[in-house]
Amino acid sequence: MAQRSAGETQPKTYKVTLRSLLLFPFRLCNPPPAVGKVRSCSVTPTVNVRLEDVLDRKHLPPLGLKDFEEWLLYVEFCPENLYFILWLREYTVKYSQWDAMNKTRRRETPQYLGVWPSQHSTQLAMFYARAKQTFLTPNANHELNLPSDILAPFHTANGSPHPDPAVFNQVAVETRKMLNESLQRFVSAQVNNVGNKRVLCGIIAGVVCCLVGALFPLLYTIILGGTRWIRLASLPGLWLGFTLLLTSLNGICLAVYVFGDLRQLRKFELSRPPISKPQPLYSSRRHPIGPSPVSPPPARLSASVDVAVSVHSTSTFHSSCEIQISPAYYEVDPVEGAAIAPITRLSYPLSEKHQHSGFDDDGDSSSSGDEEYPATALFIHPFIDSSGSVSDEESAFPTPKGTPLPEQMQPMSDFDFDALPPPPPHRENKESQTHQVGMFIVPEAPPVEHGASPKAFIRRIQSKCNINRWLVVSSSDGEKDSSIRKQFKKVKAVPAFASPLTKILSPVVVRTQWEIVVRSMFIALVLSSIIVGSLLAVPVLSS
């Protein structure tokens, strides 16, 4: 069982240096190879990232499995799709091993002993029962958002204790379909390297650069006179201004990009404690362990405790200490109130300097100040930076070239239901709002009259053009996309210049950002050349 005391920390942060700035021309001329690129004419290229590659942990941050889980947990509020697929993959492996072992035993059984009786695995039955209670039961903590007719076969009482994985085919297809849609939005969002405020600063800087570096020289040569060729001096300022404007509109801050493949930390990452520095180890001889006093147990425990344990300890520390357990006793009169204290889940409230710092989006400042981010699933481990966060012995992976593979730097333990995070707090409200849109907001169409009068004819035409029948379909997708964009803006609401930077390790994101910068530079050069070339034809005003 996973321990909840293992807290999560911020990613490893980096500081900008002059050397990284000098390497910008080299990075610009030597981009990583294109992986999963789809041809597109927009500034932001389309990237095809397979879901199986993310589940197999073949992508590095910010496209890793842990990053995808954080997106589903903090932005879309639907991590149950990912958890179910991970459980089904492990259940399929365990079922195949059990089935192969049964077939082997059946073949080795002599014929005179009769047919090998059908047996069931207790571990598989328990594994399936926990999944049924977590994902397939109505009002469960991580209930799948699927129609009831798909989940109905799992609610029968005469089912197998651990059915064949083929039974979950329809559920897996629908769940993977939703996961693929979430993955496309996740990949597009990870291209951004800064938050909302820094993007706004980039847009303002682009506009100011266009005005100062381009319009002033043009107006000077047109009004005060001089040769027309002086107007070409405005080309660099106009090109730089358009480049800053286009890159900022596509989520890339050029002031951060020139210093390396870096990005600002998200809001939920800022709420976590930073990585602590390694502490020196002291010998036990210098710090002897003294006797630790043991406080006596209370006279009477709560009603939830059935066994009272009394520990008798001496005043001095001896190697042969005795622990005596008293016999069980029960309360004669039941105690009123809660018998067991509620189990607390690990969450990360925002620190004081981030709660009311004034960098929240407009309209969201009232709700995002007290927002807490629950802990993620503990069996999906975060990325291990072998360059400095772990020792040399721990980072010595047995690879042919000595370089660890992405899946080795992102370890994953066995699926553990007790290590799952609590359900997203906004999920219940969001589902109730969606049902309300479909049931109450859309009014029913009035009955159609079939008379021959002109009024009846006009009403029949109006019923054909009634837009209310389309509101259910259009509002569901629009409400979902709007809520995802709004929540992603909350996650990106970090300080413009005080937020630390971390390194982008995924070559897919690095290549995508490079293409955004290069395409923005090319489009800015074309636009500025057209503007300056057109202004060269303007005659000089005669004095």
JSON list of C-alpha atoms in Angstrom, two decimals, residues 68-160:
[
{"chain": "A", "resi": 68, "resn": "PHE", "atom": "CA", "xyz": [-0.90, 13.92, -18.77]},
{"chain": "A", "resi": 69, "resn": "GLU", "atom": "CA", "xyz": [-2.35, 12.80, -15.44]},
{"chain": "A", "resi": 70, "resn": "GLU", "atom": "CA", "xyz": [-1.93, 16.31, -14.03]},
{"chain": "A", "resi": 71, "resn": "TRP", "atom": "CA", "xyz": [-3.72, 17.74, -17.06]},
{"chain": "A", "resi": 72, "resn": "LEU", "atom": "CA", "xyz": [-6.67, 15.38, -16.58]},
{"chain": "A", "resi": 73, "resn": "LEU", "atom": "CA", "xyz": [-6.75, 15.98, -12.83]},
{"chain": "A", "resi": 74, "resn": "TYR", "atom": "CA", "xyz": [-6.33, 19.76, -12.68]},
{"chain": "A", "resi": 75, "resn": "VAL", "atom": "CA", "xyz": [-7.72, 21.00, -16.02]},
{"chain": "A", "resi": 76, "resn": "GLU", "atom": "CA", "xyz": [-10.29, 18.58, -17.44]},
{"chain": "A", "resi": 77, "resn": "PHE", "atom": "CA", "xyz": [-11.32, 16.91, -14.14]},
{"chain": "A", "resi": 78, "resn": "CYS", "atom": "CA", "xyz": [-11.57, 13.44, -15.70]},
{"chain": "A", "resi": 79, "resn": "PRO", "atom": "CA", "xyz": [-8.59, 11.36, -14.49]},
{"chain": "A", "resi": 80, "resn": "GLU", "atom": "CA", "xyz": [-10.79, 8.29, -14.18]},
{"chain": "A", "resi": 81, "resn": "ASN", "atom": "CA", "xyz": [-10.33, 7.56, -17.90]},
{"chain": "A", "resi": 82, "resn": "LEU", "atom": "CA", "xyz": [-6.57, 7.27, -17.50]},
{"chain": "A", "resi": 83, "resn": "TYR", "atom": "CA", "xyz": [-6.78, 5.25, -14.30]},
{"chain": "A", "resi": 84, "resn": "PHE", "atom": "CA", "xyz": [-9.21, 2.78, -15.84]},
{"chain": "A", "resi": 85, "resn": "ILE", "atom": "CA", "xyz": [-7.01, 2.20, -18.90]},
{"chain": "A", "resi": 86, "resn": "LEU", "atom": "CA", "xyz": [-3.95, 1.68, -16.70]},
{"chain": "A", "resi": 87, "resn": "TRP", "atom": "CA", "xyz": [-5.91, -0.78, -14.56]},
{"chain": "A", "resi": 88, "resn": "LEU", "atom": "CA", "xyz": [-7.19, -2.65, -17.62]},
{"chain": "A", "resi": 89, "resn": "ARG", "atom": "CA", "xyz": [-3.68, -2.99, -19.04]},
{"chain": "A", "resi": 90, "resn": "GLU", "atom": "CA", "xyz": [-2.41, -4.52, -15.80]},
{"chain": "A", "resi": 91, "resn": "TYR", "atom": "CA", "xyz": [-5.54, -6.67, -15.41]},
{"chain": "A", "resi": 92, "resn": "THR", "atom": "CA", "xyz": [-5.06, -8.04, -18.93]},
{"chain": "A", "resi": 93, "resn": "VAL", "atom": "CA", "xyz": [-1.47, -9.04, -18.16]},
{"chain": "A", "resi": 94, "resn": "LYS", "atom": "CA", "xyz": [-2.42, -10.74, -14.88]},
{"chain": "A", "resi": 95, "resn": "TYR", "atom": "CA", "xyz": [-5.38, -12.53, -16.49]},
{"chain": "A", "resi": 96, "resn": "SER", "atom": "CA", "xyz": [-3.20, -13.81, -19.35]},
{"chain": "A", "resi": 97, "resn": "GLN", "atom": "CA", "xyz": [-0.64, -15.18, -16.88]},
{"chain": "A", "resi": 98, "resn": "TRP", "atom": "CA", "xyz": [-3.34, -16.89, -14.84]},
{"chain": "A", "resi": 99, "resn": "ASP", "atom": "CA", "xyz": [-5.00, -18.32, -17.96]},
{"chain": "A", "resi": 100, "resn": "ALA", "atom": "CA", "xyz": [-1.70, -19.65, -19.31]},
{"chain": "A", "resi": 101, "resn": "MET", "atom": "CA", "xyz": [-0.93, -21.30, -15.97]},
{"chain": "A", "resi": 102, "resn": "ASN", "atom": "CA", "xyz": [-4.36, -22.96, -15.91]},
{"chain": "A", "resi": 103, "resn": "LYS", "atom": "CA", "xyz": [-3.93, -24.29, -19.44]},
{"chain": "A", "resi": 104, "resn": "THR", "atom": "CA", "xyz": [-0.55, -25.71, -18.54]},
{"chain": "A", "resi": 105, "resn": "ARG", "atom": "CA", "xyz": [-1.98, -27.49, -15.51]},
{"chain": "A", "resi": 106, "resn": "ARG", "atom": "CA", "xyz": [-4.88, -28.81, -17.56]},
{"chain": "A", "resi": 107, "resn": "ARG", "atom": "CA", "xyz": [-2.52, -30.29, -20.16]},
{"chain": "A", "resi": 108, "resn": "GLU", "atom": "CA", "xyz": [-0.31, -31.89, -17.51]},
{"chain": "A", "resi": 109, "resn": "THR", "atom": "CA", "xyz": [-3.26, -33.55, -15.74]},
{"chain": "A", "resi": 110, "resn": "PRO", "atom": "CA", "xyz": [-3.50, -37.27, -16.58]},
{"chain": "A", "resi": 111, "resn": "GLN", "atom": "CA", "xyz": [-6.62, -38.34, -18.43]},
{"chain": "A", "resi": 112, "resn": "TYR", "atom": "CA", "xyz": [-7.60, -40.96, -15.85]},
{"chain": "A", "resi": 113, "resn": "LEU", "atom": "CA", "xyz": [-8.04, -38.20, -13.26]},
{"chain": "A", "resi": 114, "resn": "GLY", "atom": "CA", "xyz": [-10.83, -36.68, -15.25]},
{"chain": "A", "resi": 115, "resn": "VAL", "atom": "CA", "xyz": [-11.33, -33.09, -16.36]},
{"chain": "A", "resi": 116, "resn": "TRP", "atom": "CA", "xyz": [-9.39, -30.37, -14.54]},
{"chain": "A", "resi": 117, "resn": "PRO", "atom": "CA", "xyz": [-11.92, -28.44, -12.46]},
{"chain": "A", "resi": 118, "resn": "SER", "atom": "CA", "xyz": [-12.35, -24.77, -13.26]},
{"chain": "A", "resi": 119, "resn": "GLN", "atom": "CA", "xyz": [-10.76, -22.62, -10.59]},
{"chain": "A", "resi": 120, "resn": "HIS", "atom": "CA", "xyz": [-10.68, -18.91, -9.91]},
{"chain": "A", "resi": 121, "resn": "SER", "atom": "CA", "xyz": [-7.92, -16.63, -8.75]},
{"chain": "A", "resi": 122, "resn": "THR", "atom": "CA", "xyz": [-8.54, -14.86, -5.47]},
{"chain": "A", "resi": 123, "resn": "GLN", "atom": "CA", "xyz": [-6.16, -12.04, -6.36]},
{"chain": "A", "resi": 124, "resn": "LEU", "atom": "CA", "xyz": [-7.79, -11.46, -9.74]},
{"chain": "A", "resi": 125, "resn": "ALA", "atom": "CA", "xyz": [-11.24, -11.52, -8.16]},
{"chain": "A", "resi": 126, "resn": "MET", "atom": "CA", "xyz": [-10.23, -8.92, -5.59]},
{"chain": "A", "resi": 127, "resn": "PHE", "atom": "CA", "xyz": [-8.51, -6.82, -8.27]},
{"chain": "A", "resi": 128, "resn": "TYR", "atom": "CA", "xyz": [-11.67, -6.82, -10.39]},
{"chain": "A", "resi": 129, "resn": "ALA", "atom": "CA", "xyz": [-13.95, -6.17, -7.40]},
{"chain": "A", "resi": 130, "resn": "ARG", "atom": "CA", "xyz": [-11.97, -3.06, -6.47]},
{"chain": "A", "resi": 131, "resn": "ALA", "atom": "CA", "xyz": [-12.14, -1.82, -10.06]},
{"chain": "A", "resi": 132, "resn": "LYS", "atom": "CA", "xyz": [-15.87, -2.45, -10.23]},
{"chain": "A", "resi": 133, "resn": "GLN", "atom": "CA", "xyz": [-16.37, -0.49, -7.03]},
{"chain": "A", "resi": 134, "resn": "THR", "atom": "CA", "xyz": [-14.12, 2.36, -8.22]},
{"chain": "A", "resi": 135, "resn": "PHE", "atom": "CA", "xyz": [-14.97, 2.78, -11.92]},
{"chain": "A", "resi": 136, "resn": "LEU", "atom": "CA", "xyz": [-18.18, 0.90, -12.78]},
{"chain": "A", "resi": 137, "resn": "THR", "atom": "CA", "xyz": [-20.46, 1.55, -9.80]},
{"chain": "A", "resi": 138, "resn": "PRO", "atom": "CA", "xyz": [-22.83, 4.55, -9.91]},
{"chain": "A", "resi": 139, "resn": "ASN", "atom": "CA", "xyz": [-21.70, 7.50, -7.78]},
{"chain": "A", "resi": 140, "resn": "ALA", "atom": "CA", "xyz": [-18.27, 5.95, -7.27]},
{"chain": "A", "resi": 141, "resn": "ASN", "atom": "CA", "xyz": [-15.20, 8.08, -6.61]},
{"chain": "A", "resi": 142, "resn": "HIS", "atom": "CA", "xyz": [-13.92, 7.64, -10.17]},
{"chain": "A", "resi": 143, "resn": "GLU", "atom": "CA", "xyz": [-17.04, 6.57, -12.04]},
{"chain": "A", "resi": 144, "resn": "LEU", "atom": "CA", "xyz": [-16.59, 6.47, -15.81]},
{"chain": "A", "resi": 145, "resn": "ASN", "atom": "CA", "xyz": [-18.67, 8.97, -17.73]},
{"chain": "A", "resi": 146, "resn": "LEU", "atom": "CA", "xyz": [-20.30, 6.35, -19.98]},
{"chain": "A", "resi": 147, "resn": "PRO", "atom": "CA", "xyz": [-23.92, 5.51, -20.85]},
{"chain": "A", "resi": 148, "resn": "SER", "atom": "CA", "xyz": [-25.70, 3.14, -18.52]},
{"chain": "A", "resi": 149, "resn": "ASP", "atom": "CA", "xyz": [-26.30, 0.55, -21.24]},
{"chain": "A", "resi": 150, "resn": "ILE", "atom": "CA", "xyz": [-22.52, 0.06, -21.59]},
{"chain": "A", "resi": 151, "resn": "LEU", "atom": "CA", "xyz": [-22.02, -0.36, -17.85]},
{"chain": "A", "resi": 152, "resn": "ALA", "atom": "CA", "xyz": [-25.15, -2.49, -17.33]},
{"chain": "A", "resi": 153, "resn": "PRO", "atom": "CA", "xyz": [-23.45, -5.92, -17.95]},
{"chain": "A", "resi": 154, "resn": "PHE", "atom": "CA", "xyz": [-21.14, -5.29, -14.98]},
{"chain": "A", "resi": 155, "resn": "HIS", "atom": "CA", "xyz": [-24.02, -4.81, -12.55]},
{"chain": "A", "resi": 156, "resn": "THR", "atom": "CA", "xyz": [-25.39, -8.36, -12.87]},
{"chain": "A", "resi": 157, "resn": "ALA", "atom": "CA", "xyz": [-25.09, -10.66, -9.88]},
{"chain": "A", "resi": 158, "resn": "ASN", "atom": "CA", "xyz": [-24.31, -13.87, -11.83]},
{"chain": "A", "resi": 159, "resn": "GLY", "atom": "CA", "xyz": [-21.15, -12.60, -13.47]},
{"chain": "A", "resi": 160, "resn": "SER", "atom": "CA", "xyz": [-17.69, -14.10, -13.31]}
]
